[in-house]
PDB file of C-alpha atoms in Angstrom:
ATOM      1  CA  MET A  18       5.975   4.005  12.609  1.00 98.00           C
ATOM      2  CA  LEU A  19       4.584   7.877  12.737  1.00 98.00           C
ATOM      3  CA  ASP A  20       3.360   9.440   9.147  1.00 98.00           C
ATOM      4  CA  ILE A  21       4.082  12.860   8.911  1.00 98.00           C
ATOM      5  CA  HIS A  22       2.914  13.386   5.544  1.00 98.00           C
ATOM      6  CA  CYS A  23      -0.779  11.608   4.273  1.00 98.00           C
ATOM      7  CA  HIS A  24      -3.803  12.463   2.422  1.00 98.00           C
ATOM      8  CA  ILE A  25      -5.782  10.704   4.621  1.00 98.00           C
ATOM      9  CA  LEU A  26      -8.836  13.072   5.147  1.00 98.00           C
ATOM     10  CA  TYR A  27     -11.325  12.413   3.513  1.00 98.00           C
ATOM     11  CA  GLY A  28     -12.797  14.631   0.935  1.00 97.00           C
ATOM     12  CA  VAL A  29     -10.821  17.619   1.311  1.00 97.00           C
ATOM     13  CA  ASP A  30      -8.341  17.640  -1.349  1.00 97.00           C
ATOM     14  CA  ASP A  31      -6.846  14.792  -3.814  1.00 97.00           C
ATOM     15  CA  GLY A  32      -6.830  12.216  -0.749  1.00 97.00           C
ATOM     16  CA  SER A  33      -8.910  10.141   0.702  1.00 98.00           C
ATOM     17  CA  PHE A  34     -12.441  10.890  -1.011  1.00 97.00           C
ATOM     18  CA  SER A  35     -14.640   9.181   1.770  1.00 98.00           C
ATOM     19  CA  PRO A  36     -14.308   7.770   5.182  1.00 98.00           C
ATOM     20  CA  GLU A  37     -14.810   4.088   3.655  1.00 98.00           C
ATOM     21  CA  GLU A  38     -10.828   4.924   2.403  1.00 98.00           C
ATOM     22  CA  THR A  39     -10.154   6.499   4.755  1.00 98.00           C
ATOM     23  CA  VAL A  40     -10.258   3.501   6.616  1.00 98.00           C
ATOM     24  CA  LYS A  41      -8.860   1.687   3.988  1.00 98.00           C
ATOM     25  CA  MET A  42      -5.926   3.499   4.797  1.00 98.00           C
ATOM     26  CA  ALA A  43      -5.625   3.608   7.956  1.00 98.00           C
ATOM     27  CA  GLY A  44      -6.576  -0.359   7.621  1.00 98.00           C
ATOM     28  CA  ILE A  45      -2.815  -0.168   5.384  1.00 98.00           C
ATOM     29  CA  ALA A  46      -1.281   1.769   7.596  1.00 98.00           C
ATOM     30  CA  GLU A  47      -1.664   0.018  10.602  1.00 98.00           C
ATOM     31  CA  GLN A  48      -0.383  -3.379   8.850  1.00 98.00           C
ATOM     32  CA  GLY A  49       3.679  -1.195   7.476  1.00 98.00           C
ATOM     33  CA  GLY A  50       4.022  -0.607  11.511  1.00 98.00           C
ATOM     34  CA  THR A  51       3.037   2.413  11.377  1.00 98.00           C
ATOM     35  CA  ASN A  52       0.768   3.203  14.604  1.00 98.00           C
ATOM     36  CA  ALA A  53       0.417   7.206  13.850  1.00 98.00           C
ATOM     37  CA  ILE A  54      -0.454   9.768  12.147  1.00 98.00           C
ATOM     38  CA  VAL A  55      -0.797  13.472  10.443  1.00 98.00           C
ATOM     39  CA  ALA A  56      -3.364  14.480   8.084  1.00 98.00           C
ATOM     40  CA  THR A  57      -1.407  17.072   6.504  1.00 98.00           C
ATOM     41  CA  PRO A  58      -4.609  18.023   3.646  1.00 98.00           C
ATOM     42  CA  HIS A  59      -3.226  19.589   1.338  1.00 98.00           C
ATOM     43  CA  SER A  60      -3.943  24.222   1.770  1.00 98.00           C
ATOM     44  CA  ASN A  61      -3.439  27.373   0.440  1.00 98.00           C
ATOM     45  CA  VAL A  62      -3.770  25.897  -2.753  1.00 97.00           C
ATOM     46  CA  PRO A  63      -4.130  28.294  -5.758  1.00 94.00           C
ATOM     47  CA  ASP A  64      -6.992  28.441  -6.845  1.00 91.00           C
ATOM     48  CA  LEU A  65      -7.647  24.857  -6.183  1.00 93.00           C
ATOM     49  CA  TYR A  66      -7.533  23.878  -1.851  1.00 96.00           C
ATOM     50  CA  GLN A  67      -7.890  26.415   0.668  1.00 95.00           C
ATOM     51  CA  ASN A  68      -8.821  24.576   2.827  1.00 97.00           C
ATOM     52  CA  HIS A  69      -8.374  27.310   6.028  1.00 97.00           C
ATOM     53  CA  TRP A  70      -8.540  25.567   9.462  1.00 97.00           C
ATOM     54  CA  SER A  71     -11.736  25.439  10.924  1.00 96.00           C
ATOM     55  CA  ALA A  72     -14.309  23.119  13.786  1.00 96.00           C
ATOM     56  CA  ASP A  73     -15.041  20.487  10.884  1.00 96.00           C
ATOM     57  CA  PHE A  74     -11.799  19.221   9.596  1.00 97.00           C
ATOM     58  CA  ASP A  75     -11.089  18.681  13.637  1.00 97.00           C
ATOM     59  CA  LEU A  76     -15.136  17.055  13.394  1.00 97.00           C
ATOM     60  CA  LYS A  77     -13.855  15.428  10.147  1.00 97.00           C
ATOM     61  CA  ILE A  78      -9.826  14.549  12.807  1.00 98.00           C
ATOM     62  CA  GLU A  79     -12.908  13.670  15.840  1.00 98.00           C
ATOM     63  CA  LEU A  80     -14.195  10.727  14.130  1.00 98.00           C
ATOM     64  CA  ILE A  81     -11.490   8.843  11.286  1.00 98.00           C
ATOM     65  CA  ASN A  82     -10.786   8.335  14.685  1.00 98.00           C
ATOM     66  CA  LYS A  83     -13.769   7.253  16.565  1.00 98.00           C
ATOM     67  CA  ALA A  84     -14.316   4.977  13.030  1.00 98.00           C
ATOM     68  CA  LEU A  85     -10.690   3.614  13.311  1.00 98.00           C
ATOM     69  CA  ALA A  86     -11.082   2.732  17.175  1.00 98.00           C
ATOM     70  CA  GLU A  87     -14.735   0.571  15.495  1.00 98.00           C
ATOM     71  CA  ASN A  88     -13.397  -1.185  12.955  1.00 97.00           C
ATOM     72  CA  GLY A  89     -10.552  -2.581  15.945  1.00 98.00           C
ATOM     73  CA  ILE A  90      -7.348  -0.236  13.553  1.00 98.00           C
ATOM     74  CA  ASP A  91      -4.594   0.525  16.161  1.00 98.00           C
ATOM     75  CA  LEU A  92      -4.117   3.324  14.964  1.00 98.00           C
ATOM     76  CA  LYS A  93      -4.579   7.498  15.389  1.00 98.00           C
ATOM     77  CA  VAL A  94      -4.796   9.922  13.017  1.00 98.00           C
ATOM     78  CA  TYR A  95      -3.330  13.420  14.471  1.00 98.00           C
ATOM     79  CA  ARG A  96      -4.136  17.493  12.672  1.00 98.00           C
ATOM     80  CA  GLY A  97      -2.065  19.496  10.502  1.00 98.00           C
ATOM     81  CA  GLN A  98      -1.507  20.170   6.661  1.00 98.00           C
ATOM     82  CA  GLU A  99       0.182  21.074   3.711  1.00 98.00           C
ATOM     83  CA  ILE A 100       0.791  24.366   3.411  1.00 98.00           C
ATOM     84  CA  PHE A 101       1.313  25.739   0.066  1.00 98.00           C
ATOM     85  CA  CYS A 102       3.815  28.682   0.328  1.00 98.00           C
ATOM     86  CA  ALA A 103       1.482  31.422  -1.298  1.00 97.00           C
ATOM     87  CA  GLY A 104       0.993  34.448  -1.038  1.00 96.00           C
ATOM     88  CA  ARG A 105      -0.944  35.955   2.153  1.00 96.00           C
ATOM     89  CA  PHE A 106       0.367  32.124   3.936  1.00 97.00           C
ATOM     90  CA  ALA A 107       3.064  33.302   6.257  1.00 97.00           C
ATOM     91  CA  GLU A 108       0.198  35.770   7.984  1.00 97.00           C
ATOM     92  CA  LEU A 109      -2.561  33.357   7.594  1.00 98.00           C
ATOM     93  CA  LEU A 110      -0.268  31.009   9.951  1.00 97.00           C
ATOM     94  CA  SER A 111      -0.214  32.861  12.555  1.00 95.00           C
ATOM     95  CA  GLU A 112      -4.008  33.266  12.596  1.00 97.00           C
ATOM     96  CA  GLY A 113      -5.028  30.177  13.212  1.00 97.00           C
ATOM     97  CA  LYS A 114      -6.328  30.039   9.196  1.00 98.00           C
ATOM     98  CA  LEU A 115      -3.391  27.558   8.541  1.00 98.00           C
ATOM     99  CA  ILE A 116      -1.807  24.617  11.253  1.00 98.00           C
ATOM    100  CA  THR A 117       1.188  22.808  11.946  1.00 98.00           C
ATOM    101  CA  LEU A 118       1.556  19.337  13.270  1.00 98.00           C
ATOM    102  CA  ASN A 119      -0.626  18.135  15.827  1.00 98.00           C
ATOM    103  CA  ASN A 120       0.129  22.302  17.108  1.00 97.00           C
ATOM    104  CA  SER A 121       3.252  22.386  17.243  1.00 98.00           C
ATOM    105  CA  ARG A 122       6.321  24.852  16.707  1.00 98.00           C
ATOM    106  CA  TYR A 123       6.658  22.103  12.623  1.00 98.00           C
ATOM    107  CA  PRO A 124       4.526  23.228   9.770  1.00 98.00           C
ATOM    108  CA  LEU A 125       5.024  20.640   7.037  1.00 98.00           C
ATOM    109  CA  VAL A 126       5.057  23.609   3.826  1.00 98.00           C
ATOM    110  CA  GLU A 127       5.452  23.176   0.204  1.00 98.00           C
ATOM    111  CA  PHE A 128       6.235  24.837  -2.945  1.00 97.00           C
ATOM    112  CA  ASP A 129       5.286  24.270  -6.713  1.00 97.00           C
ATOM    113  CA  PHE A 130       7.978  21.793  -8.142  1.00 97.00           C
ATOM    114  CA  TYR A 131       9.018  25.103 -10.551  1.00 96.00           C
ATOM    115  CA  GLU A 132       9.316  27.377  -7.558  1.00 96.00           C
ATOM    116  CA  ASN A 133      13.174  30.118  -7.433  1.00 95.00           C
ATOM    117  CA  SER A 134      14.762  28.840  -5.063  1.00 97.00           C
ATOM    118  CA  ARG A 135      15.671  32.895  -4.336  1.00 97.00           C
ATOM    119  CA  THR A 136      11.363  33.315  -3.368  1.00 98.00           C
ATOM    120  CA  ALA A 137      11.040  30.132  -2.107  1.00 98.00           C
ATOM    121  CA  TYR A 138      14.641  30.768   0.610  1.00 98.00           C
ATOM    122  CA  ALA A 139      12.948  34.523   1.228  1.00 98.00           C
ATOM    123  CA  MET A 140       8.957  32.286   2.150  1.00 98.00           C
ATOM    124  CA  LEU A 141      10.926  29.679   4.629  1.00 98.00           C
ATOM    125  CA  ARG A 142      13.370  32.651   6.397  1.00 98.00           C
ATOM    126  CA  ARG A 143      10.486  34.062   7.017  1.00 97.00           C
ATOM    127  CA  LEU A 144       8.562  31.679   8.370  1.00 98.00           C
ATOM    128  CA  LYS A 145      11.769  31.216  10.652  1.00 98.00           C
ATOM    129  CA  ALA A 146      11.777  35.259  11.327  1.00 97.00           C
ATOM    130  CA  ASP A 147       8.063  33.995  13.436  1.00 97.00           C
ATOM    131  CA  GLY A 148       9.374  31.399  15.126  1.00 97.00           C
ATOM    132  CA  TYR A 149       8.563  28.432  13.061  1.00 98.00           C
ATOM    133  CA  VAL A 150      10.844  25.464  12.237  1.00 98.00           C
ATOM    134  CA  PRO A 151       9.679  24.783   8.148  1.00 98.00           C
ATOM    135  CA  ILE A 152       9.834  21.540   7.386  1.00 98.00           C
ATOM    136  CA  VAL A 153      10.184  21.494   3.372  1.00 98.00           C
ATOM    137  CA  ALA A 154       8.347  18.477   1.276  1.00 98.00           C
ATOM    138  CA  HIS A 155       9.602  16.273  -0.688  1.00 98.00           C
ATOM    139  CA  PRO A 156      12.661  18.375  -2.075  1.00 98.00           C
ATOM    140  CA  GLU A 157      13.562  16.349  -3.620  1.00 98.00           C
ATOM    141  CA  ARG A 158      10.522  16.622  -6.721  1.00 98.00           C
ATOM    142  CA  TYR A 159      11.734  20.616  -6.307  1.00 98.00           C
ATOM    143  CA  GLU A 160      13.711  22.394  -9.724  1.00 97.00           C
ATOM    144  CA  PHE A 161      15.503  24.272  -7.796  1.00 97.00           C
ATOM    145  CA  VAL A 162      17.023  21.156  -5.176  1.00 97.00           C
ATOM    146  CA  PHE A 163      17.877  19.007  -7.496  1.00 92.00           C
ATOM    147  CA  GLU A 164      19.547  21.648 -10.077  1.00 95.00           C
ATOM    148  CA  GLU A 165      21.673  23.644  -7.969  1.00 95.00           C
ATOM    149  CA  GLU A 166      24.322  20.957  -6.213  1.00 89.00           C
ATOM    150  CA  ASP A 167      23.836  23.762  -2.272  1.00 95.00           C
ATOM    151  CA  ALA A 168      20.265  23.656  -2.571  1.00 97.00           C
ATOM    152  CA  ALA A 169      20.068  20.432   0.735  1.00 97.00           C
ATOM    153  CA  MET A 170      22.705  22.432   2.247  1.00 97.00           C
ATOM    154  CA  ARG A 171      21.054  25.969   1.932  1.00 98.00           C
ATOM    155  CA  LEU A 172      17.409  24.962   3.411  1.00 98.00           C
ATOM    156  CA  LYS A 173      19.874  23.286   6.283  1.00 97.00           C
ATOM    157  CA  GLU A 174      21.167  26.398   6.316  1.00 97.00           C
ATOM    158  CA  ILE A 175      18.159  28.382   6.580  1.00 98.00           C
ATOM    159  CA  GLY A 176      16.865  26.191   9.867  1.00 97.00           C
ATOM    160  CA  CYS A 177      14.922  24.284   7.588  1.00 98.00           C
ATOM    161  CA  LEU A 178      14.624  20.425   8.488  1.00 98.00           C
ATOM    162  CA  LEU A 179      14.184  17.772   5.139  1.00 98.00           C
ATOM    163  CA  GLN A 180      10.943  15.296   4.900  1.00 98.00           C
ATOM    164  CA  ILE A 181      11.764  13.066   2.083  1.00 98.00           C
ATOM    165  CA  ASN A 182       8.818   9.993  -0.570  1.00 98.00           C
ATOM    166  CA  LYS A 183       9.269   6.963   0.230  1.00 98.00           C
ATOM    167  CA  GLY A 184       7.658   7.232  -3.694  1.00 98.00           C
ATOM    168  CA  SER A 185      11.443   8.893  -4.437  1.00 98.00           C
ATOM    169  CA  LEU A 186      13.307   6.649  -2.944  1.00 98.00           C
ATOM    170  CA  LYS A 187      11.402   3.798  -4.660  1.00 96.00           C
ATOM    171  CA  GLY A 188      11.770   4.893  -8.583  1.00 96.00           C
ATOM    172  CA  SER A 189       7.562   5.964  -8.655  1.00 96.00           C
ATOM    173  CA  PHE A 190       8.807  10.211  -8.690  1.00 96.00           C
ATOM    174  CA  GLY A 191      10.979   9.229 -12.299  1.00 95.00           C
ATOM    175  CA  TYR A 192      14.977   8.758 -12.387  1.00 95.00           C
ATOM    176  CA  GLN A 193      15.784  12.101 -11.101  1.00 96.00           C
ATOM    177  CA  ALA A 194      13.512  11.930  -7.780  1.00 97.00           C
ATOM    178  CA  GLN A 195      15.141   8.819  -6.645  1.00 98.00           C
ATOM    179  CA  LYS A 196      18.625  10.492  -7.423  1.00 97.00           C
ATOM    180  CA  VAL A 197      18.076  13.111  -5.065  1.00 97.00           C
ATOM    181  CA  ALA A 198      16.975  11.295  -2.358  1.00 98.00           C
ATOM    182  CA  HIS A 199      19.196   8.888  -2.225  1.00 98.00           C
ATOM    183  CA  ARG A 200      21.815  12.188  -2.310  1.00 97.00           C
ATOM    184  CA  LEU A 201      19.346  13.615   0.791  1.00 98.00           C
ATOM    185  CA  VAL A 202      19.793  10.578   2.467  1.00 98.00           C
ATOM    186  CA  ALA A 203      23.398   9.466   2.208  1.00 97.00           C
ATOM    187  CA  ASP A 204      24.791  12.556   3.144  1.00 96.00           C
ATOM    188  CA  GLY A 205      21.890  12.906   6.186  1.00 96.00           C
ATOM    189  CA  PHE A 206      20.428  15.626   5.099  1.00 97.00           C
ATOM    190  CA  ALA A 207      17.026  14.487   5.745  1.00 98.00           C
ATOM    191  CA  ASP A 208      15.382  13.844   9.163  1.00 98.00           C
ATOM    192  CA  PHE A 209      11.792  11.890   7.766  1.00 98.00           C
ATOM    193  CA  VAL A 210      10.268   9.341   5.398  1.00 98.00           C
ATOM    194  CA  ALA A 211       7.059   9.346   5.301  1.00 98.00           C
ATOM    195  CA  SER A 212       4.112   7.970   3.133  1.00 98.00           C
ATOM    196  CA  ASP A 213       2.785  11.361   1.429  1.00 98.00           C
ATOM    197  CA  ALA A 214      -0.210   8.644   0.644  1.00 98.00           C
ATOM    198  CA  HIS A 215      -3.165  10.145  -1.100  1.00 98.00           C
ATOM    199  CA  SER A 216      -5.145   6.520  -1.545  1.00 97.00           C
ATOM    200  CA  PRO A 217      -5.294   2.795  -0.737  1.00 97.00           C
ATOM    201  CA  TYR A 218      -4.793   1.817  -3.431  1.00 96.00           C
ATOM    202  CA  MET A 219      -1.821   3.528  -4.976  1.00 92.00           C
ATOM    203  CA  ARG A 220       1.039   5.655  -2.738  1.00 95.00           C
ATOM    204  CA  THR A 221      -0.381   4.302   0.374  1.00 98.00           C
ATOM    205  CA  PRO A 222       0.143   4.118   3.203  1.00 98.00           C
ATOM    206  CA  PHE A 223       2.621   1.385   3.724  1.00 98.00           C
ATOM    207  CA  LEU A 224       5.457   2.462   4.918  1.00 98.00           C
ATOM    208  CA  ALA A 225       7.410  -2.057   5.584  1.00 98.00           C
ATOM    209  CA  ASN A 226       8.646  -1.782   2.957  1.00 97.00           C
ATOM    210  CA  VAL A 227      10.768   1.652   3.029  1.00 98.00           C
ATOM    211  CA  ARG A 228      12.394   0.660   6.278  1.00 98.00           C
ATOM    212  CA  GLU A 229      12.947  -2.762   4.859  1.00 98.00           C
ATOM    213  CA  MET A 230      15.580  -0.370   1.546  1.00 98.00           C
ATOM    214  CA  LEU A 231      16.432   2.074   4.831  1.00 98.00           C
ATOM    215  CA  SER A 232      17.888  -0.618   6.907  1.00 98.00           C
ATOM    216  CA  GLU A 233      19.574  -2.653   3.711  1.00 97.00           C
ATOM    217  CA  GLU A 234      20.886   0.195   2.325  1.00 97.00           C
ATOM    218  CA  TYR A 235      22.000   2.193   5.084  1.00 97.00           C
ATOM    219  CA  SER A 236      21.418   1.253   9.108  1.00 97.00           C
ATOM    220  CA  PRO A 237      18.287   0.125  10.879  1.00 98.00           C
ATOM    221  CA  ASP A 238      19.530   2.973  13.204  1.00 97.00           C
ATOM    222  CA  TYR A 239      18.338   5.142  10.056  1.00 97.00           C
ATOM    223  CA  ALA A 240      15.832   4.436   9.614  1.00 98.00           C
ATOM    224  CA  GLU A 241      14.937   4.164  13.161  1.00 98.00           C
ATOM    225  CA  LEU A 242      15.228   8.052  12.991  1.00 98.00           C
ATOM    226  CA  LEU A 243      13.850   8.476   9.975  1.00 98.00           C
ATOM    227  CA  LEU A 244      10.463   7.168   9.938  1.00 98.00           C
ATOM    228  CA  SER A 245       9.802   7.171  14.272  1.00 98.00           C
ATOM    229  CA  GLU A 246      12.311   9.119  16.038  1.00 98.00           C
ATOM    230  CA  ASN A 247      11.512  12.612  14.567  1.00 98.00           C
ATOM    231  CA  PRO A 248       7.980  11.870  13.495  1.00 98.00           C
ATOM    232  CA  ARG A 249       7.176  12.151  17.308  1.00 98.00           C
ATOM    233  CA  LEU A 250      10.275  14.276  18.452  1.00 98.00           C
ATOM    234  CA  VAL A 251       7.689  16.771  15.931  1.00 98.00           C
ATOM    235  CA  ILE A 252       4.015  15.670  17.576  1.00 98.00           C
ATOM    236  CA  GLU A 253       5.919  16.456  21.250  1.00 98.00           C
ATOM    237  CA  ASN A 254       6.350  19.506  20.442  1.00 98.00           C
ATOM    238  CA  LYS A 255      10.098  18.483  20.924  1.00 98.00           C
ATOM    239  CA  GLU A 256      14.056  19.260  18.988  1.00 96.00           C
ATOM    240  CA  ILE A 257      14.725  17.119  16.975  1.00 92.00           C
ATOM    241  CA  LEU A 258      17.102  15.036  15.848  1.00 82.00           C
ATOM    242  CA  THR A 259      20.027  14.359  13.374  1.00 80.00           C
ATOM    243  CA  TYR A 260      21.743  11.316  12.402  1.00 69.00           C
TER     244      TYR A 260
END
C-alpha cells in the first residue's frame, strides 16, 4: 500500500515531533503493509503552519529515508504537503513555495472545516484552471459536504479527487464523518483512502485494518484501488482509475 496523506515529517506541524517518532511511525506503517508514504505537513495555515517548501524540507526527507534504511524498515518517504486553501495559495503553488505530491499534477488540499461551499468550489476551480488536479483531503469532515447532498458530485464535476481518512471510516471523528465517509465510498466517489496519521501512538499509519474493512464491506478490488493502485498512479503522475 501507499499512503498519500501522513504527517510523518518531524518537527514541522502537529504530526511527528522527533526523528525517533518518525522512525516509529514508519515501522508501524510497514507492519501494516505500507511500503511508501508521502510526507504531507500542514502548509499555508494562517497564523499557524506556513511551511513554505525549502531545501531544509528536502534534507529532512533524505535523512528520514536514510534512517529507515539503517533501521531495516523497507519503506520510502516522498515529498508533499497538505495545502490549506487560503490567501495566495495558488500563487505560492505556482512559485514552488507550496508543492504537489512527489512533483506530480496532484496537490493535496484542505479547507477550514466550516468553509463555505461556494468559496471552496471557487478555489478548486482556480487550481484546475492552473493545470492541477486537486485531491481534496478528508471531504467527509467538511460541513458543506455533509450538509449539501450534491457536494460530492459538484466536487467531481469540477475535476477533483477525494481522499477519505481511515479514521473516518472507523468512526474516530464521530458518527457524521463516518456516515459520510462510507457513503462516499459506497457511491464510488472516493478515489483514495489514507491514514492522515499524526503519531505512532494515536492516529497511526497502520492501514491493514482499514484494508480488511474495505475488502469485507465493499470488495478486495476496491480496497486495492483506494489504498494501492490510485496512490501509486499519483506518485507516478499518471491518470487515476475509477471503480
